[in-house]
Tab-separated table of C-alpha atoms and ligand atoms in Angstrom:
chain	number	residue	atom	x	y	z
A	24	MET	CA	15.300	21.388	-19.103
A	25	LYS	CA	16.581	23.852	-16.685
A	26	ILE	CA	13.287	24.671	-14.353
A	27	LEU	CA	13.557	27.286	-11.494
A	28	LEU	CA	11.310	25.685	-8.685
A	29	THR	CA	9.997	27.974	-6.056
A	30	GLY	CA	8.887	26.967	-2.717
A	31	ALA	CA	10.990	23.826	-3.330
A	32	ASN	CA	10.921	22.743	0.595
A	33	GLY	CA	7.314	22.537	0.731
A	34	GLN	CA	5.048	19.537	0.047
A	35	LEU	CA	4.976	19.787	-3.674
A	36	GLY	CA	8.376	21.677	-4.055
A	37	SER	CA	9.891	18.582	-2.052
A	38	CYS	CA	8.043	15.818	-4.075
A	39	LEU	CA	8.974	17.336	-7.527
A	40	GLN	CA	12.620	17.638	-6.530
A	41	ALA	CA	12.772	13.866	-5.355
A	42	LEU	CA	11.446	12.936	-8.754
A	43	ALA	CA	13.335	15.454	-10.768
A	44	LYS	CA	16.506	13.628	-9.211
A	45	ASN	CA	15.529	10.621	-10.682
A	46	SER	CA	15.246	12.089	-14.229
A	47	SER	CA	18.014	12.611	-16.974
A	48	LEU	CA	15.590	15.312	-18.715
A	49	PHE	CA	15.576	17.676	-15.428
A	50	THR	CA	18.056	19.996	-13.797
A	51	VAL	CA	15.922	21.667	-11.060
A	52	ILE	CA	17.139	24.944	-9.406
A	53	ALA	CA	15.491	24.364	-6.223
A	54	THR	CA	14.696	27.740	-3.991
A	55	ASP	CA	12.721	28.303	-0.784
A	56	TYR	CA	12.293	31.961	0.634
A	57	LYS	CA	15.672	32.124	1.907
A	58	ASP	CA	17.376	31.489	-1.402
A	59	LEU	CA	14.448	33.682	-3.657
A	60	ASP	CA	11.744	35.398	-1.736
A	61	ILE	CA	9.276	35.679	-4.324
A	62	THR	CA	7.474	39.054	-2.562
A	63	ASN	CA	10.762	40.652	-3.418
A	64	GLN	CA	9.909	41.991	-7.199
A	65	GLN	CA	13.760	42.712	-7.547
A	66	ALA	CA	15.551	39.668	-6.357
A	67	VAL	CA	12.754	37.737	-8.557
A	68	ILE	CA	13.981	39.928	-11.715
A	69	ASP	CA	17.306	39.410	-10.451
A	70	PHE	CA	17.570	35.599	-9.992
A	71	VAL	CA	15.565	35.034	-13.467
A	72	ALA	CA	17.914	37.050	-15.507
A	73	ASN	CA	21.194	35.448	-13.436
A	74	THR	CA	20.169	31.605	-13.414
A	75	LYS	CA	18.634	31.686	-17.050
A	76	PRO	CA	15.740	29.028	-16.446
A	77	ASP	CA	13.819	27.280	-19.330
A	78	ILE	CA	10.487	27.396	-17.259
A	79	ILE	CA	9.506	28.212	-13.793
A	80	VAL	CA	7.364	26.341	-11.791
A	81	ASN	CA	6.005	28.114	-8.757
A	82	ALA	CA	5.188	25.946	-5.585
A	83	ALA	CA	5.605	28.619	-3.005
A	84	ALA	CA	2.512	29.875	-1.554
A	85	HIS	CA	0.610	31.001	1.826
A	86	THR	CA	-1.029	27.828	2.977
A	87	ALA	CA	-2.010	28.561	6.248
A	88	VAL	CA	-6.032	28.694	5.675
A	89	ASP	CA	-6.938	29.655	8.920
A	90	LYS	CA	-3.842	32.351	9.401
A	91	ALA	CA	-4.469	33.681	5.796
A	92	GLN	CA	-7.518	35.238	7.926
A	93	SER	CA	-5.664	37.337	9.946
A	94	GLU	CA	-2.563	37.772	7.688
A	95	VAL	CA	-4.168	39.478	4.346
A	96	GLU	CA	-1.320	41.609	3.770
A	97	LEU	CA	1.494	38.311	3.840
A	98	ALA	CA	-0.895	36.248	2.169
A	99	THR	CA	-1.493	38.732	-0.476
A	100	ALA	CA	2.255	39.165	-0.829
A	101	ILE	CA	2.752	35.429	-1.327
A	102	ASN	CA	-0.259	34.078	-3.219
A	103	ALA	CA	-0.701	37.026	-5.392
A	104	LYS	CA	1.901	39.388	-6.032
A	105	GLY	CA	4.431	36.908	-6.086
A	106	PRO	CA	3.398	35.060	-8.867
A	107	ASN	CA	3.106	38.309	-10.612
A	108	TYR	CA	6.850	39.353	-10.351
A	109	LEU	CA	7.123	35.569	-11.302
A	110	ALA	CA	4.876	35.606	-14.561
A	111	LYS	CA	6.493	39.447	-15.311
A	112	ALA	CA	10.000	37.828	-15.244
A	113	ALA	CA	9.239	34.615	-17.417
A	114	ASN	CA	7.535	37.415	-19.570
A	115	THR	CA	10.607	38.882	-20.187
A	116	ALA	CA	12.813	36.272	-20.548
A	117	ALA	CA	10.303	34.699	-22.686
A	118	ILE	CA	9.772	31.339	-20.905
A	119	PRO	CA	6.596	29.614	-20.218
A	120	MET	CA	5.243	29.458	-16.382
A	121	ILE	CA	3.573	26.637	-14.154
A	122	HIS	CA	1.459	27.836	-11.467
A	123	VAL	CA	-0.452	26.129	-8.798
A	124	SER	CA	-3.389	27.383	-7.084
A	125	THR	CA	-6.367	25.602	-5.590
A	126	ASP	CA	-10.140	24.491	-5.045
A	127	TYR	CA	-10.801	27.228	-2.636
A	128	VAL	CA	-11.259	29.411	-5.307
A	129	PHE	CA	-14.722	28.075	-5.462
A	130	ASP	CA	-17.818	28.903	-3.066
A	131	GLY	CA	-18.815	25.162	-3.123
A	132	THR	CA	-22.484	25.856	-4.273
A	133	ALA	CA	-21.623	23.727	-7.469
A	134	THR	CA	-23.961	20.257	-7.290
A	135	GLN	CA	-21.208	18.661	-10.019
A	136	PRO	CA	-17.584	18.292	-10.408
A	137	TYR	CA	-15.959	22.327	-10.953
A	138	LEU	CA	-14.426	22.286	-14.427
A	139	PRO	CA	-11.807	24.822	-14.746
A	140	ASN	CA	-13.927	27.561	-16.647
A	141	TYR	CA	-16.324	27.985	-13.847
A	142	PRO	CA	-16.749	30.951	-12.362
A	143	ALA	CA	-14.394	31.594	-8.939
A	144	LYS	CA	-15.996	32.842	-5.852
A	145	PRO	CA	-13.429	32.675	-3.374
A	146	LEU	CA	-15.007	32.674	0.489
A	147	GLY	CA	-11.641	33.352	2.367
A	148	VAL	CA	-8.409	35.340	2.077
A	149	TYR	CA	-6.345	32.310	0.914
A	150	GLY	CA	-8.698	31.471	-1.505
A	151	GLU	CA	-9.567	34.944	-2.930
A	152	THR	CA	-5.365	35.956	-2.923
A	153	LYS	CA	-4.564	32.650	-4.497
A	154	TRP	CA	-7.486	33.842	-7.149
A	155	GLN	CA	-5.512	37.017	-7.265
A	156	GLY	CA	-2.123	35.148	-8.099
A	157	GLU	CA	-4.009	32.862	-10.656
A	158	GLU	CA	-5.287	36.194	-12.719
A	159	ALA	CA	-1.978	38.037	-12.473
A	160	VAL	CA	-0.451	35.065	-14.098
A	161	ARG	CA	-2.945	34.710	-16.886
A	162	ASN	CA	-3.281	38.229	-17.650
A	163	THR	CA	0.629	38.771	-17.535
A	164	LEU	CA	1.960	35.661	-19.136
A	165	ALA	CA	0.428	34.236	-22.214
A	166	GLU	CA	2.574	30.937	-22.111
A	167	HIS	CA	1.255	30.046	-18.412
A	168	ILE	CA	-0.250	26.375	-17.369
A	169	ILE	CA	-2.226	27.046	-13.950
A	170	ILE	CA	-3.000	23.863	-11.851
A	171	ARG	CA	-5.438	23.893	-9.588
A	172	THR	CA	-5.200	21.228	-6.466
A	173	ALA	CA	-6.727	20.073	-3.160
A	174	TRP	CA	-6.487	18.532	-0.218
A	175	VAL	CA	-2.383	17.883	-0.663
A	176	PHE	CA	-0.663	15.181	1.470
A	177	SER	CA	2.985	13.828	1.163
A	178	GLU	CA	5.774	12.225	3.409
A	179	TYR	CA	7.172	15.670	3.422
A	180	GLY	CA	6.339	18.615	5.830
A	181	ASN	CA	3.088	18.884	8.160
A	182	ASN	CA	-0.140	17.821	6.526
A	183	PHE	CA	-3.933	16.569	7.612
A	184	VAL	CA	-2.513	12.549	6.997
A	185	LYS	CA	0.232	13.171	9.520
A	186	THR	CA	-2.104	14.895	11.871
A	187	MET	CA	-5.085	12.415	11.723
A	188	LEU	CA	-2.415	9.718	12.487
A	189	ARG	CA	-1.299	11.345	15.719
A	190	LEU	CA	-4.602	12.289	16.921
A	191	GLY	CA	-5.669	8.686	16.276
A	192	GLY	CA	-3.297	7.280	18.091
A	193	GLU	CA	-3.770	9.539	20.907
A	194	ARG	CA	-7.170	10.180	21.576
A	195	GLU	CA	-10.083	7.948	22.722
A	196	GLU	CA	-12.927	9.925	20.184
A	197	LEU	CA	-12.487	11.915	17.110
A	198	GLY	CA	-14.659	14.057	15.782
A	199	VAL	CA	-14.003	14.997	11.986
A	200	ILE	CA	-15.867	16.935	10.017
A	201	ALA	CA	-17.993	14.917	7.471
A	202	ASP	CA	-20.364	17.655	5.159
A	203	GLN	CA	-17.263	19.314	3.540
A	204	TYR	CA	-16.257	17.064	0.255
A	205	GLY	CA	-13.010	17.337	-2.011
A	206	CYS	CA	-10.332	15.204	-3.061
A	207	PRO	CA	-7.604	14.691	-1.253
A	208	THR	CA	-4.516	14.653	-3.815
A	209	TYR	CA	-0.808	13.102	-3.441
A	210	ALA	CA	1.656	15.727	-4.070
A	211	GLY	CA	4.098	13.287	-5.611
A	212	ASP	CA	1.049	12.711	-8.144
A	213	LEU	CA	0.711	16.351	-8.685
A	214	ALA	CA	4.841	16.761	-9.027
A	215	ALA	CA	4.824	13.994	-11.697
A	216	ALA	CA	1.889	15.907	-13.412
A	217	ILE	CA	3.896	19.042	-13.623
A	218	LEU	CA	7.211	17.286	-15.015
A	219	ALA	CA	5.025	15.554	-17.383
A	220	CYS	CA	3.808	19.243	-18.694
A	221	CYS	CA	7.613	20.361	-18.537
A	222	GLU	CA	8.351	17.452	-20.708
A	223	GLN	CA	5.884	18.111	-23.451
A	224	ILE	CA	6.530	21.991	-23.251
A	225	LYS	CA	9.928	20.795	-23.951
A	226	GLY	CA	8.758	18.825	-27.183
A	227	GLY	CA	6.568	21.832	-28.384
A	228	LYS	CA	3.666	21.570	-27.032
A	229	THR	CA	1.376	24.919	-26.194
A	230	ALA	CA	-1.806	23.802	-24.261
A	231	TRP	CA	-1.416	26.958	-22.468
A	232	GLY	CA	-4.212	27.563	-19.815
A	233	SER	CA	-6.029	26.601	-16.471
A	234	TYR	CA	-6.311	22.771	-15.735
A	235	HIS	CA	-7.482	20.639	-12.319
A	236	HIS	CA	-5.485	17.872	-10.823
A	237	CYS	CA	-6.647	16.280	-7.852
A	238	GLY	CA	-7.543	12.786	-6.471
A	239	ASP	CA	-9.834	10.639	-8.381
A	240	LEU	CA	-12.546	9.385	-5.772
A	241	PRO	CA	-14.200	12.719	-3.807
A	242	THR	CA	-14.832	12.235	-0.250
A	243	SER	CA	-15.394	13.847	3.439
A	244	TRP	CA	-12.628	15.139	5.782
A	245	HIS	CA	-14.313	11.987	7.758
A	246	GLY	CA	-14.135	9.866	4.912
A	247	PHE	CA	-10.022	10.376	4.081
A	248	THR	CA	-9.792	10.262	8.233
A	249	ARG	CA	-11.392	6.744	7.817
A	250	ALA	CA	-9.138	5.653	5.343
A	251	ILE	CA	-6.150	7.285	6.849
A	252	LEU	CA	-6.818	5.620	9.973
A	253	ALA	CA	-7.329	2.020	8.479
A	254	GLU	CA	-4.201	2.012	6.654
A	255	GLY	CA	-2.584	3.223	10.213
A	256	LEU	CA	-3.882	0.237	11.778
A	257	ALA	CA	-3.399	-1.900	8.848
A	258	GLN	CA	0.156	-1.043	8.359
A	259	GLY	CA	0.866	-1.664	12.385
A	260	LYS	CA	1.416	2.760	12.217
A	261	LEU	CA	-1.038	2.602	14.882
A	262	SER	CA	-1.655	-0.382	17.753
A	263	ASN	CA	-5.420	0.669	18.280
A	264	SER	CA	-7.537	4.032	16.780
A	265	ALA	CA	-9.815	6.730	17.945
A	266	LYS	CA	-13.426	6.191	17.865
A	267	LEU	CA	-14.236	7.898	14.629
A	268	ASN	CA	-17.292	10.377	14.844
A	269	ALA	CA	-18.906	12.241	12.054
A	270	ILE	CA	-19.023	16.273	12.819
A	271	LYS	CA	-20.936	19.436	10.979
A	272	THR	CA	-18.824	22.232	9.800
A	273	GLU	CA	-20.846	24.195	12.545
A	274	ASP	CA	-19.759	22.304	15.075
A	275	TYR	CA	-15.900	23.066	14.340
A	276	PRO	CA	-15.840	26.697	14.036
A	277	LEU	CA	-12.644	27.669	12.236
A	278	PRO	CA	-11.354	30.985	10.929
A	279	ALA	CA	-11.884	30.518	7.429
A	280	PRO	CA	-15.052	29.733	5.650
A	281	ARG	CA	-14.556	26.580	3.577
A	282	PRO	CA	-16.312	25.376	0.556
A	283	SER	CA	-18.769	22.707	1.441
A	284	TYR	CA	-18.158	21.136	-2.327
A	285	SER	CA	-14.934	21.646	-4.155
A	286	VAL	CA	-14.572	18.736	-6.221
A	287	MET	CA	-12.662	19.132	-9.230
A	288	ASP	CA	-13.128	17.685	-12.559
A	289	CYS	CA	-9.500	16.920	-14.156
A	290	SER	CA	-10.365	15.283	-17.191
A	291	THR	CA	-9.166	18.630	-19.181
A	292	MET	CA	-5.861	17.943	-17.746
A	293	GLN	CA	-6.072	14.530	-18.977
A	294	LYS	CA	-7.261	15.529	-22.534
A	295	ALA	CA	-4.305	18.081	-23.124
A	296	TRP	CA	-1.532	16.645	-21.301
A	297	GLY	CA	-2.251	12.868	-20.979
A	298	VAL	CA	-2.383	12.848	-17.286
A	299	ALA	CA	-4.966	10.810	-15.074
A	300	ALA	CA	-6.190	11.958	-11.689
A	301	SER	CA	-4.295	11.251	-8.491
A	302	ASP	CA	-5.264	7.897	-7.127
A	303	TRP	CA	-5.122	9.116	-3.697
A	304	ARG	CA	-5.705	5.876	-2.019
A	305	ALA	CA	-2.583	3.850	-3.198
A	306	ALA	CA	-0.772	7.078	-2.818
A	307	LEU	CA	-1.885	7.299	1.318
A	308	THR	CA	-0.824	3.641	1.504
A	309	LYS	CA	2.871	4.449	0.151
A	310	VAL	CA	2.602	7.707	2.308
A	311	ILE	CA	1.927	5.879	5.451
A	312	THR	CA	4.611	3.151	4.742
A	313	LEU	CA	7.079	6.341	4.777
A	314	LEU	CA	6.365	7.732	7.809
B	403	NAP	N1	-1.531	21.954	1.129
B	403	NAP	C1	-2.985	21.868	0.416
B	403	NAP	O1	-3.878	21.187	1.053
B	403	NAP	C2	-3.294	22.588	-0.840
B	403	NAP	C3	-4.488	22.292	-1.228
B	403	NAP	C4	-4.706	23.086	-2.844
B	403	NAP	C5	-3.827	23.657	-3.485
B	403	NAP	N2	-2.883	24.029	-2.676
B	403	NAP	C6	-1.261	24.489	-3.596
B	403	NAP	O2	-0.325	23.810	-3.815
B	403	NAP	C7	0.625	24.442	-3.939
B	403	NAP	C8	1.972	23.668	-2.943
B	403	NAP	O3	1.062	23.277	-2.043
B	403	NAP	P1	2.219	22.884	-0.647
B	403	NAP	O4	1.145	21.898	0.067
B	403	NAP	O5	3.253	22.211	-1.079
B	403	NAP	O6	2.622	24.122	0.109
B	403	NAP	P2	3.638	23.775	1.723
B	403	NAP	O7	3.831	22.553	2.041
B	403	NAP	O8	3.060	25.348	2.310
B	403	NAP	O9	4.942	24.619	0.949
B	403	NAP	C9	4.649	25.988	0.342
B	403	NAP	C10	6.510	26.839	0.298
B	403	NAP	O10	6.403	27.983	0.258
B	403	NAP	C11	7.050	28.675	0.781
B	403	NAP	N3	7.045	29.832	0.972
B	403	NAP	C12	6.276	30.739	1.678
B	403	NAP	N4	6.468	31.867	1.635
B	403	NAP	C13	7.393	32.141	0.366
B	403	NAP	C14	8.351	33.531	-0.425
B	403	NAP	N5	7.782	34.093	0.074
B	403	NAP	N6	8.968	33.269	-1.154
B	403	NAP	C15	9.367	31.703	-1.333
B	403	NAP	N7	8.871	30.469	-0.604
B	403	NAP	C16	8.077	31.145	0.233
B	403	NAP	C17	6.929	27.679	2.189
B	403	NAP	O11	8.315	28.257	2.962
B	403	NAP	P3	7.628	28.471	4.641
B	403	NAP	O12	7.218	27.030	4.769
B	403	NAP	O13	9.115	28.024	5.247
B	403	NAP	O14	6.929	29.447	4.927
B	403	NAP	C18	6.625	26.091	1.582
B	403	NAP	O15	8.119	25.757	1.648
B	403	NAP	C19	0.518	26.193	-3.326
B	403	NAP	O16	0.053	26.863	-4.316
B	403	NAP	C20	-0.920	25.558	-2.644
B	403	NAP	O17	-1.780	27.188	-2.695
B	403	NAP	C21	-1.978	23.558	-1.604
């Protein structure tokens, strides 16, 4: 199965390339923005026509949540228009597309884990543009899977795990937000979930629609940091660790508002595609080993 992968050098893209390399089932046409800028509609049309993939996996995104507040045009181009162009090209080529979105499409007022059909109400530009991208895919291409994920970490790129390990080693005290709850997700587990979908699509499965795939155990940024520092110490990646303090969202003002609760229910993904939620604690151990 020939997969056209966009955003191939990001966290998810890198994990997906690494996994697919070990499988004889997939050939990945790995592209980053230099090979295929998804905001260039003609480039997308030409690339799909020339390479003739069996499926598109869109891992490209503008993921800088705070920067997006002042880069509305760029975030819209990458998160909303790009997915639209990809979905149109997929429609023309009569191939399916797997698109990745975010827990930040929700406003955080729910009191139990979000199911995929819960009404979206993004709080910031990142969430809003990702929602527009989802809607464009839904309205353009029947044969789509949209997978929302959250709090992504991996051995690749910059992410919360790497930042906290660094700060935990450098500082005497570390204040981390303890009143925002979500589900850390290992990009490698998400990549494996996407490849599991691809394999089943190749086998004829057609459970198109929107799903959630994220960590199996909700926590706060503070709780996540505690786990990161403990693992860093246990593996000897930190000789000593900062004293960890719990702070409130209002104590650490950032440009983008974030949902205080973005825990997602992954059960429909498990039922439809046989993919379990990410065991982020086991993945954290593995990722810190690799750093
Ligand atoms: N990271 C998270 O915590 C998180 C949370 C929820 C959902 N998600 C979603 O999960 C997916 C994967 O996220 P990730 O963490 O792997 O993101 P990432 O590491 O930021 O990777 C995104 C990739 O897209 C590339 N890109 C940017 N603009 C592009 C363009 N115009 N054309 C082609 N490629 C372009 C980026 O290149 P440059 O780096 O060179 O710009 C980067 O390689 C995204 O859909 C994201 O919205 C992520």
